């Protein structure tokens, strides 16, 4: 599979890149600063660009079969638009290139996952630090839902640098659920599964142990 990863220099995106290469996939990484991606591999292509630049997104999208979007921002920001504007560019490039499969990472606080982060997260961190971020992630999710592509929106719980276990829950009914921890490696494992053979097509699973 030929996978475009946006957000490959760190976190979940870096885990997706490493696991994808280990599994034999061909990876294209769209990065703003190639020096931050200290990986060399015969099946890795690095494209310098920005998700907010439609031209560089279009260049990276050529001949791809699937897309992983795992971008992030530093908080707090007064007003955030990178998730929605960047996703608009991704979806347009996917449409022009006939790319159907998309896995996009949002998080606890997007859509109907709001209120499932636990007391401190819901009452303190979300309103004080994350409100503008998740307002834009809501816009991002709306664009994806309306796009017509074969999407999965991945909402990880509280991220750790723990190992890949392959043992986690993908929860779609959040009734009575409070998010727990999940390693970035296991989130990446789920993303690759969904890009290869989606079991949660057009769903928004919460990932947690």
Coordinates of N, CA and C in Angstrom, one line a residue:
X1 N 0.8 -1.2 0.0 CA 0.0 0.0 0.0 C 0.9 1.2 0.0
X2 N 0.5 2.3 -0.7 CA 1.2 3.5 -0.8 C 0.4 4.5 0.1
X3 N 1.1 5.0 1.2 CA 0.5 5.8 2.2 C 1.1 7.2 2.3
X4 N 0.3 8.2 2.3 CA 0.8 9.5 2.5 C 0.5 9.8 4.0
X5 N 1.5 10.2 4.7 CA 1.4 10.6 6.1 C 1.7 12.1 6.3
X6 N 0.7 12.8 6.9 CA 0.9 14.2 7.2 C 1.0 14.3 8.7
X7 N 2.1 14.8 9.2 CA 2.4 14.8 10.7 C 3.3 13.6 11.1
X8 N 4.3 13.3 10.2 CA 5.1 12.1 10.4 C 6.3 12.3 11.2
X9 N 6.6 13.5 11.6 CA 7.9 13.8 12.3 C 7.9 13.4 13.8
X10 N 6.7 13.3 14.4 CA 6.6 13.0 15.8 C 5.3 12.3 16.1
X11 N 5.2 11.8 17.4 CA 4.0 11.3 17.9 C 3.4 10.1 17.1
X12 N 2.1 10.2 16.9 CA 1.3 9.1 16.3 C 1.8 8.9 14.8
X13 N 2.0 10.1 14.1 CA 2.4 10.0 12.7 C 3.8 9.3 12.6
X14 N 4.7 9.6 13.5 CA 6.0 8.9 13.4 C 5.8 7.4 13.6
X15 N 5.0 7.0 14.6 CA 4.7 5.6 14.8 C 4.1 4.9 13.6
X16 N 3.1 5.7 12.9 CA 2.5 5.1 11.7 C 3.6 4.9 10.6
X17 N 4.5 5.9 10.5 CA 5.6 5.8 9.5 C 6.4 4.5 9.8
X18 N 6.9 4.4 11.0 CA 7.8 3.3 11.3 C 7.1 1.9 11.2
X19 N 5.9 1.8 11.6 CA 5.1 0.6 11.5 C 4.8 0.3 10.0
X20 N 4.5 1.3 9.3 CA 4.1 1.1 7.8 C 5.4 0.6 7.1
X21 N 6.5 1.2 7.3 CA 7.7 0.7 6.7 C 8.1 -0.7 7.1
X22 N 7.9 -1.0 8.4 CA 8.2 -2.4 8.8 C 7.3 -3.4 8.2
X23 N 6.0 -3.0 7.9 CA 5.1 -3.9 7.3 C 5.2 -4.0 5.8
X24 N 6.1 -3.3 5.2 CA 6.4 -3.4 3.8 C 5.6 -2.4 2.9
X25 N 5.0 -1.4 3.5 CA 4.3 -0.4 2.7 C 5.3 0.7 2.2
X26 N 4.8 1.4 1.2 CA 5.6 2.6 0.7 C 5.0 3.8 1.3
X27 N 5.9 4.7 1.8 CA 5.4 5.8 2.6 C 5.9 7.1 2.0
X28 N 5.0 8.1 1.9 CA 5.4 9.4 1.5 C 5.1 10.3 2.7
X29 N 6.0 11.1 3.2 CA 5.8 11.9 4.4 C 5.9 13.4 3.9
X30 N 4.8 14.1 4.2 CA 4.7 15.5 3.9 C 5.2 16.3 5.2
X31 N 6.3 17.0 5.1 CA 6.9 17.6 6.3 C 7.3 19.0 6.0
X32 N 7.2 19.9 7.0 CA 7.6 21.2 6.8 C 9.1 21.4 6.9
X33 N 9.8 20.5 7.7 CA 11.2 20.6 7.9 C 11.8 19.2 7.9
X34 N 12.4 18.8 6.7 CA 12.9 17.5 6.5 C 14.0 17.1 7.5
X35 N 14.6 18.1 8.1 CA 15.7 17.8 9.1 C 15.1 17.1 10.4
X36 N 13.8 17.3 10.6 CA 13.2 16.7 11.8 C 12.8 15.3 11.6
X37 N 12.9 14.7 10.4 CA 12.6 13.3 10.1 C 13.9 12.6 9.9
X38 N 14.4 12.0 10.9 CA 15.7 11.3 10.8 C 15.6 9.9 10.5
X39 N 14.8 9.6 9.4 CA 14.6 8.2 9.0 C 15.0 8.2 7.5
X40 N 15.7 7.1 7.1 CA 16.1 6.9 5.8 C 15.7 5.5 5.4
X41 N 15.0 5.3 4.3 CA 14.5 4.0 3.9 C 14.2 4.0 2.4
X42 N 14.4 2.9 1.8 CA 14.2 2.8 0.3 C 12.8 3.0 -0.1
X43 N 11.8 2.7 0.9 CA 10.4 2.9 0.6 C 9.8 4.1 1.2
X44 N 10.7 5.1 1.6 CA 10.3 6.3 2.2 C 10.6 7.5 1.3
X45 N 9.6 8.3 0.9 CA 9.8 9.5 0.2 C 9.4 10.7 1.0
X46 N 10.3 11.7 1.1 CA 10.0 12.9 2.0 C 9.7 14.0 1.0
X47 N 8.5 14.7 1.2 CA 8.2 15.8 0.4 C 8.1 17.0 1.4
X48 N 8.9 18.0 1.1 CA 8.9 19.2 1.9 C 7.7 20.1 1.5
X49 N 6.9 20.4 2.5 CA 5.7 21.2 2.2 C 4.9 21.4 3.5
X50 N 3.7 21.9 3.3 CA 2.8 22.3 4.4 C 1.4 21.9 4.1
X51 N 0.7 21.3 5.0 CA -0.7 21.0 4.8 C -1.6 22.2 4.4
X52 N -1.1 23.4 4.8 CA -1.9 24.6 4.5 C -1.6 25.1 3.1
X53 N -0.6 24.4 2.4 CA -0.2 24.8 1.0 C -0.8 23.8 0.1
X54 N -1.8 24.2 -0.7 CA -2.5 23.2 -1.5 C -1.6 22.6 -2.6
X55 N -0.7 23.4 -3.1 CA 0.3 22.9 -4.1 C 1.1 21.7 -3.6
X56 N 1.7 21.9 -2.4 CA 2.6 20.9 -1.8 C 1.7 19.6 -1.4
X57 N 0.5 19.8 -1.0 CA -0.4 18.7 -0.7 C -0.7 17.9 -2.0
X58 N -1.0 18.6 -3.0 CA -1.2 18.0 -4.3 C 0.0 17.2 -4.8
X59 N 1.2 17.8 -4.7 CA 2.4 17.1 -5.1 C 2.6 15.8 -4.3
X60 N 2.4 15.8 -3.0 CA 2.6 14.7 -2.2 C 1.5 13.6 -2.4
X61 N 0.3 14.0 -2.8 CA -0.8 13.1 -3.0 C -0.7 12.2 -4.2
X62 N 0.1 12.6 -5.2 CA 0.2 11.9 -6.5 C 0.5 10.4 -6.2
X63 N -0.3 9.5 -6.8 CA 0.0 8.1 -6.8 C -0.2 7.4 -5.5
X64 N -0.8 8.1 -4.6 CA -1.1 7.5 -3.2 C -2.3 6.6 -3.3
X65 N -2.4 5.7 -2.3 CA -3.6 4.9 -2.1 C -4.4 5.1 -0.8
X66 N -3.7 5.7 0.1 CA -4.3 6.0 1.4 C -3.6 7.1 2.1
X67 N -4.3 7.8 3.0 CA -3.8 9.0 3.7 C -4.0 8.9 5.2
X68 N -3.0 9.2 6.0 CA -3.1 9.4 7.4 C -2.8 10.8 7.8
X69 N -3.7 11.5 8.4 CA -3.5 12.8 8.9 C -3.4 12.8 10.4
X70 N -2.3 13.2 11.0 CA -2.1 13.2 12.4 C -1.4 14.5 12.9
X71 N -1.8 15.6 12.3 CA -1.2 16.9 12.7 C -1.6 17.3 14.1
X72 N -0.8 18.2 14.6 CA -1.1 18.8 15.9 C -0.7 20.2 16.0
X73 N -1.0 20.9 17.1 CA -0.6 22.2 17.3 C -0.1 22.4 18.8
X74 N 0.6 23.4 19.0 CA 1.0 23.8 20.4 C -0.1 24.6 21.0
X75 N -0.5 24.4 22.2 CA -1.6 25.1 22.8 C -1.1 26.0 24.0
X76 N -1.8 27.0 24.4 CA -3.0 27.5 23.8 C -2.8 28.4 22.6
X77 N -3.8 28.3 21.7 CA -3.8 29.3 20.6 C -5.1 30.1 20.7
X78 N -5.0 31.3 20.3 CA -6.2 32.2 20.3 C -7.3 31.6 19.4
X79 N -6.9 31.4 18.2 CA -7.8 30.9 17.2 C -7.1 29.9 16.3
X80 N -7.7 28.7 16.1 CA -7.0 27.6 15.4 C -7.8 27.3 14.1
X81 N -7.1 27.2 13.0 CA -7.8 26.8 11.7 C -7.0 25.8 11.0
X82 N -5.9 25.4 11.5 CA -5.0 24.5 10.7 C -5.7 23.1 10.4
X83 N -6.5 22.6 11.3 CA -7.1 21.3 11.1 C -8.1 21.4 10.0
X84 N -9.0 22.3 10.0 CA -10.0 22.4 9.0 C -9.4 22.8 7.7
X85 N -8.6 23.9 7.7 CA -8.0 24.3 6.4 C -7.1 23.3 5.8
X86 N -6.3 22.7 6.6 CA -5.4 21.6 6.1 C -6.2 20.4 5.5
X87 N -7.2 20.0 6.3 CA -8.0 18.9 5.8 C -8.8 19.2 4.5
X88 N -9.2 20.4 4.4 CA -9.8 20.8 3.1 C -8.9 20.6 1.9
X89 N -7.6 21.0 2.1 CA -6.6 20.8 1.1 C -6.4 19.3 0.8
X90 N -6.3 18.5 1.9 CA -6.2 17.0 1.7 C -7.3 16.4 0.9
X91 N -8.5 16.8 1.3 CA -9.7 16.2 0.7 C -9.8 16.6 -0.8
X92 N -9.4 17.8 -1.1 CA -9.4 18.3 -2.5 C -8.4 17.5 -3.3
X93 N -7.2 17.3 -2.7 CA -6.2 16.6 -3.4 C -6.5 15.1 -3.6
X94 N -7.2 14.5 -2.6 CA -7.6 13.1 -2.7 C -8.6 13.0 -3.8
X95 N -9.6 13.9 -3.9 CA -10.6 13.9 -5.0 C -9.9 14.0 -6.3
X96 N -9.0 14.9 -6.5 CA -8.3 15.0 -7.8 C -7.5 13.8 -8.2
X97 N -7.0 13.1 -7.2 CA -6.1 12.0 -7.5 C -6.8 10.6 -7.3
X98 N -8.1 10.6 -7.0 CA -8.8 9.4 -6.9 C -8.4 8.5 -5.7
X99 N -8.0 9.2 -4.6 CA -7.6 8.5 -3.4 C -8.8 8.4 -2.5
X100 N -9.1 7.2 -2.0 CA -10.4 7.0 -1.3 C -10.2 6.9 0.2
X101 N -9.1 6.4 0.7 CA -9.0 6.0 2.1 C -8.3 7.0 2.9
X102 N -8.9 7.4 4.0 CA -8.4 8.4 4.9 C -8.6 8.0 6.4
X103 N -7.5 8.1 7.2 CA -7.6 8.0 8.6 C -7.1 9.3 9.2
X104 N -8.0 9.9 10.0 CA -7.6 11.2 10.5 C -7.7 11.2 12.0
X105 N -6.7 11.7 12.7 CA -6.7 11.7 14.2 C -7.3 13.0 14.7
X106 N -8.3 12.9 15.6 CA -8.7 14.1 16.3 C -8.5 13.9 17.8
X107 N -9.5 13.6 18.6 CA -9.2 13.3 20.0 C -10.4 13.5 20.9
X108 N -10.2 13.3 22.2 CA -11.2 13.5 23.2 C -11.6 14.9 23.3
X109 N -12.9 15.2 23.0 CA -13.4 16.6 23.0 C -14.0 16.9 21.6
X110 N -13.7 16.1 20.6 CA -14.3 16.3 19.3 C -15.7 15.6 19.2
X111 N -16.6 16.3 18.6 CA -17.9 15.7 18.4 C -18.5 15.1 19.6
X112 N -19.1 13.9 19.5 CA -19.8 13.4 20.7 C -18.9 12.8 21.7
X113 N -17.5 12.9 21.5 CA -16.6 12.5 22.6 C -16.4 13.5 23.7
X114 N -17.0 14.7 23.4 CA -16.9 15.8 24.4 C -17.6 15.4 25.7
X115 N -16.9 15.6 26.8 CA -17.5 15.2 28.1 C -17.2 13.8 28.6
X116 N -16.3 13.1 27.8 CA -15.9 11.7 28.1 C -14.4 11.7 28.5
X117 N -13.8 12.8 29.0 CA -12.4 12.8 29.3 C -12.1 12.7 30.8
X118 N -13.2 12.7 31.6 CA -12.9 12.7 33.0 C -13.0 14.1 33.6
X119 N -13.1 14.2 34.9 CA -13.4 15.4 35.6 C -12.4 16.5 35.3
X120 N -11.1 16.3 35.5 CA -10.1 17.3 35.3 C -10.0 17.7 33.9
X121 N -10.0 16.8 33.0 CA -9.9 17.1 31.6 C -11.1 17.9 31.1
X122 N -12.3 17.4 31.4 CA -13.5 18.1 31.0 C -13.8 19.4 31.6
X123 N -13.4 19.6 32.9 CA -13.7 20.8 33.6 C -12.5 21.8 33.6
X124 N -11.3 21.3 33.4 CA -10.2 22.2 33.5 C -9.4 22.4 32.2
X125 N -8.8 21.3 31.7 CA -7.9 21.3 30.6 C -8.7 21.7 29.3
X126 N -9.8 21.1 29.1 CA -10.6 21.4 27.9 C -11.0 22.9 27.8
X127 N -11.7 23.4 28.8 CA -12.1 24.8 28.6 C -11.0 25.8 28.7
X128 N -9.9 25.5 29.4 CA -8.9 26.5 29.6 C -7.8 26.5 28.4
X129 N -7.5 25.3 27.9 CA -6.4 25.1 27.0 C -6.9 24.6 25.6
X130 N -7.9 23.9 25.5 CA -8.2 23.1 24.3 C -9.5 23.6 23.5
X131 N -10.2 24.5 24.1 CA -11.5 24.8 23.4 C -11.4 25.3 22.0
X132 N -10.4 26.2 21.7 CA -10.3 26.6 20.3 C -9.7 25.5 19.4
X133 N -8.9 24.7 19.9 CA -8.3 23.5 19.2 C -9.5 22.6 18.7
X134 N -10.3 22.3 19.7 CA -11.4 21.3 19.4 C -12.5 22.0 18.6
X135 N -12.7 23.3 18.7 CA -13.7 23.9 17.8 C -13.2 23.7 16.3
X136 N -11.9 23.8 16.1 CA -11.5 23.5 14.7 C -11.5 22.0 14.4
X137 N -11.2 21.2 15.3 CA -11.3 19.8 15.1 C -12.8 19.4 14.7
X138 N -13.7 20.0 15.3 CA -15.1 19.8 15.0 C -15.4 20.2 13.5
X139 N -14.8 21.3 13.1 CA -14.9 21.7 11.7 C -14.2 20.7 10.8
X140 N -13.1 20.2 11.2 CA -12.4 19.2 10.5 C -13.2 17.9 10.3
X141 N -13.8 17.5 11.4 CA -14.6 16.3 11.3 C -15.8 16.5 10.4
X142 N -16.4 17.6 10.4 CA -17.6 17.9 9.6 C -17.2 17.8 8.1
X143 N -16.0 18.4 7.7 CA -15.5 18.3 6.4 C -15.3 16.8 5.9
X144 N -14.7 16.1 6.8 CA -14.4 14.6 6.5 C -15.8 13.9 6.3
X145 N -16.7 14.1 7.2 CA -18.0 13.4 7.1 C -18.7 13.7 5.8
X146 N -18.6 14.9 5.3 CA -19.3 15.4 4.1 C -18.5 15.1 2.8
X147 N -17.3 14.5 2.9 CA -16.4 14.4 1.8 C -16.8 13.3 0.8
X148 N -17.4 12.2 1.3 CA -17.6 11.1 0.4 C -16.5 10.1 0.3
X149 N -15.3 10.3 0.9 CA -14.2 9.4 0.9 C -14.5 8.3 1.9
X150 N -13.7 7.3 1.9 CA -13.8 6.2 2.9 C -12.9 6.5 4.1
X151 N -13.6 7.1 5.1 CA -12.9 7.7 6.2 C -13.1 6.9 7.5
X152 N -12.1 7.1 8.4 CA -12.2 6.7 9.8 C -11.6 7.8 10.6
X153 N -12.4 8.4 11.5 CA -11.9 9.4 12.4 C -11.5 8.7 13.7
X154 N -10.2 8.8 14.0 CA -9.6 8.1 15.2 C -9.5 9.1 16.4
X155 N -10.1 8.8 17.5 CA -10.1 9.6 18.7 C -9.4 8.9 19.8
X156 N -8.1 9.1 19.9 CA -7.3 8.4 21.0 C -7.7 8.9 22.3
X157 N -7.5 8.1 23.3 CA -7.6 8.5 24.7 C -6.3 9.3 25.1
X158 N -5.9 9.2 26.3 CA -4.7 10.0 26.8 C -3.5 9.2 26.4
X159 N -2.6 9.9 25.6 CA -1.5 9.3 24.9 C -0.3 9.0 25.8
X160 N 0.3 7.9 25.6 CA 1.5 7.5 26.2 C 2.6 7.1 25.2
X161 N 3.8 7.0 25.7 CA 4.9 6.4 24.8 C 5.1 4.9 25.1
X162 N 4.1 4.3 25.6 CA 4.1 2.8 25.9 C 4.3 2.0 24.6
X163 N 4.5 0.7 24.8 CA 4.8 -0.2 23.7 C 3.5 -0.5 22.8
X164 N 3.8 -1.1 21.7 CA 2.8 -1.7 20.9 C 2.3 -3.0 21.5
X165 N 1.0 -3.0 21.8 CA 0.5 -4.3 22.4 C -0.5 -5.0 21.5
X166 N -1.2 -4.2 20.7 CA -2.3 -4.8 19.8 C -3.5 -5.1 20.6
X167 N -3.5 -4.8 21.9 CA -4.7 -5.1 22.8 C -5.3 -3.8 23.3
X168 N -6.3 -3.3 22.7 CA -7.0 -2.1 23.0 C -8.4 -2.2 22.6
X169 N -9.2 -1.2 23.0 CA -10.6 -1.1 22.6 C -10.8 0.0 21.6
X170 N -11.7 -0.3 20.6 CA -12.1 0.8 19.7 C -13.6 0.9 20.0
X171 N -14.0 2.0 20.7 CA -15.3 2.2 21.3 C -16.1 3.1 20.4
X172 N -17.2 2.7 20.0 CA -18.1 3.6 19.2 C -19.4 4.0 19.9
X173 N -19.7 3.3 21.0 CA -20.8 3.7 21.8 C -20.2 4.2 23.1
X174 N -20.3 5.5 23.3 CA -19.6 6.2 24.4 C -20.5 6.3 25.7
X175 N -21.6 5.7 25.7 CA -22.5 5.8 26.9 C -21.8 5.2 28.1
X176 N -21.6 6.1 29.1 CA -21.0 5.7 30.3 C -19.5 5.5 30.2
X177 N -18.9 5.9 29.1 CA -17.4 5.7 28.9 C -16.6 6.9 29.3
X178 N -15.5 6.7 30.0 CA -14.5 7.7 30.3 C -13.2 7.3 29.7
X179 N -12.6 8.1 28.9 CA -11.4 7.8 28.2 C -10.3 7.4 29.1
X180 N -9.5 6.4 28.7 CA -8.3 6.0 29.4 C -7.1 6.2 28.6
X181 N -6.0 5.5 29.0 CA -4.8 5.7 28.3 C -4.7 4.8 27.0
X182 N -3.8 5.2 26.1 CA -3.5 4.4 24.9 C -2.1 4.9 24.4
X183 N -1.3 3.9 24.0 CA 0.0 4.3 23.5 C -0.1 4.8 22.1
X184 N 0.8 5.7 21.7 CA 0.9 6.1 20.4 C 1.1 5.0 19.4
X185 N 1.9 4.0 19.8 CA 2.2 2.8 19.0 C 0.9 2.0 18.7
X186 N 0.0 1.9 19.7 CA -1.2 1.2 19.5 C -2.2 2.0 18.6
X187 N -2.2 3.3 18.7 CA -3.0 4.1 17.9 C -2.6 3.9 16.4
X188 N -1.3 3.9 16.2 CA -0.7 3.7 14.9 C -1.1 2.4 14.3
X189 N -1.0 1.4 15.2 CA -1.4 0.0 14.8 C -2.9 0.0 14.3
X190 N -3.8 0.6 15.0 CA -5.2 0.7 14.6 C -5.3 1.5 13.3
X191 N -4.6 2.6 13.1 CA -4.7 3.3 11.9 C -4.3 2.5 10.7
X192 N -3.2 1.8 10.8 CA -2.8 1.0 9.6 C -3.8 -0.2 9.3
X193 N -4.3 -0.7 10.4 CA -5.4 -1.7 10.1 C -6.6 -1.1 9.4
X194 N -7.0 0.1 9.7 CA -8.1 0.7 9.1 C -7.8 1.1 7.7
X195 N -6.6 1.5 7.4 CA -6.2 1.9 6.0 C -6.2 0.6 5.1
X196 N -5.8 -0.5 5.7 CA -5.6 -1.7 4.9 C -7.0 -2.4 4.7
X197 N -7.7 -2.6 5.8 CA -9.0 -3.3 5.7 C -9.9 -2.7 6.8
X198 N -10.6 -1.6 6.5 CA -11.4 -0.9 7.5 C -12.5 -1.7 8.1
X199 N -12.5 -1.8 9.5 CA -13.6 -2.4 10.2 C -14.5 -1.3 10.8
X200 N -14.0 -0.1 10.8 CA -14.8 1.1 11.4 C -15.0 2.2 10.3
X201 N -15.4 1.7 9.1 CA -15.6 2.7 8.0 C -16.7 3.7 8.4
X202 N -16.3 5.0 8.2 CA -17.2 6.1 8.5 C -17.7 6.1 10.0
X203 N -16.8 5.7 10.9 CA -17.1 5.7 12.3 C -16.0 6.6 13.0
X204 N -16.3 6.9 14.3 CA -15.4 7.8 15.0 C -15.0 7.0 16.3
X205 N -14.3 5.9 16.3 CA -14.0 5.2 17.5 C -13.0 5.9 18.4
X206 N -13.3 5.8 19.7 CA -12.4 6.2 20.8 C -11.5 5.0 21.1
X207 N -10.2 5.2 21.1 CA -9.2 4.2 21.4 C -8.8 4.3 22.8
X208 N -8.8 3.2 23.6 CA -8.5 3.2 25.0 C -8.2 1.7 25.4
X209 N -7.4 1.6 26.5 CA -7.2 0.2 27.0 C -8.4 -0.2 27.9

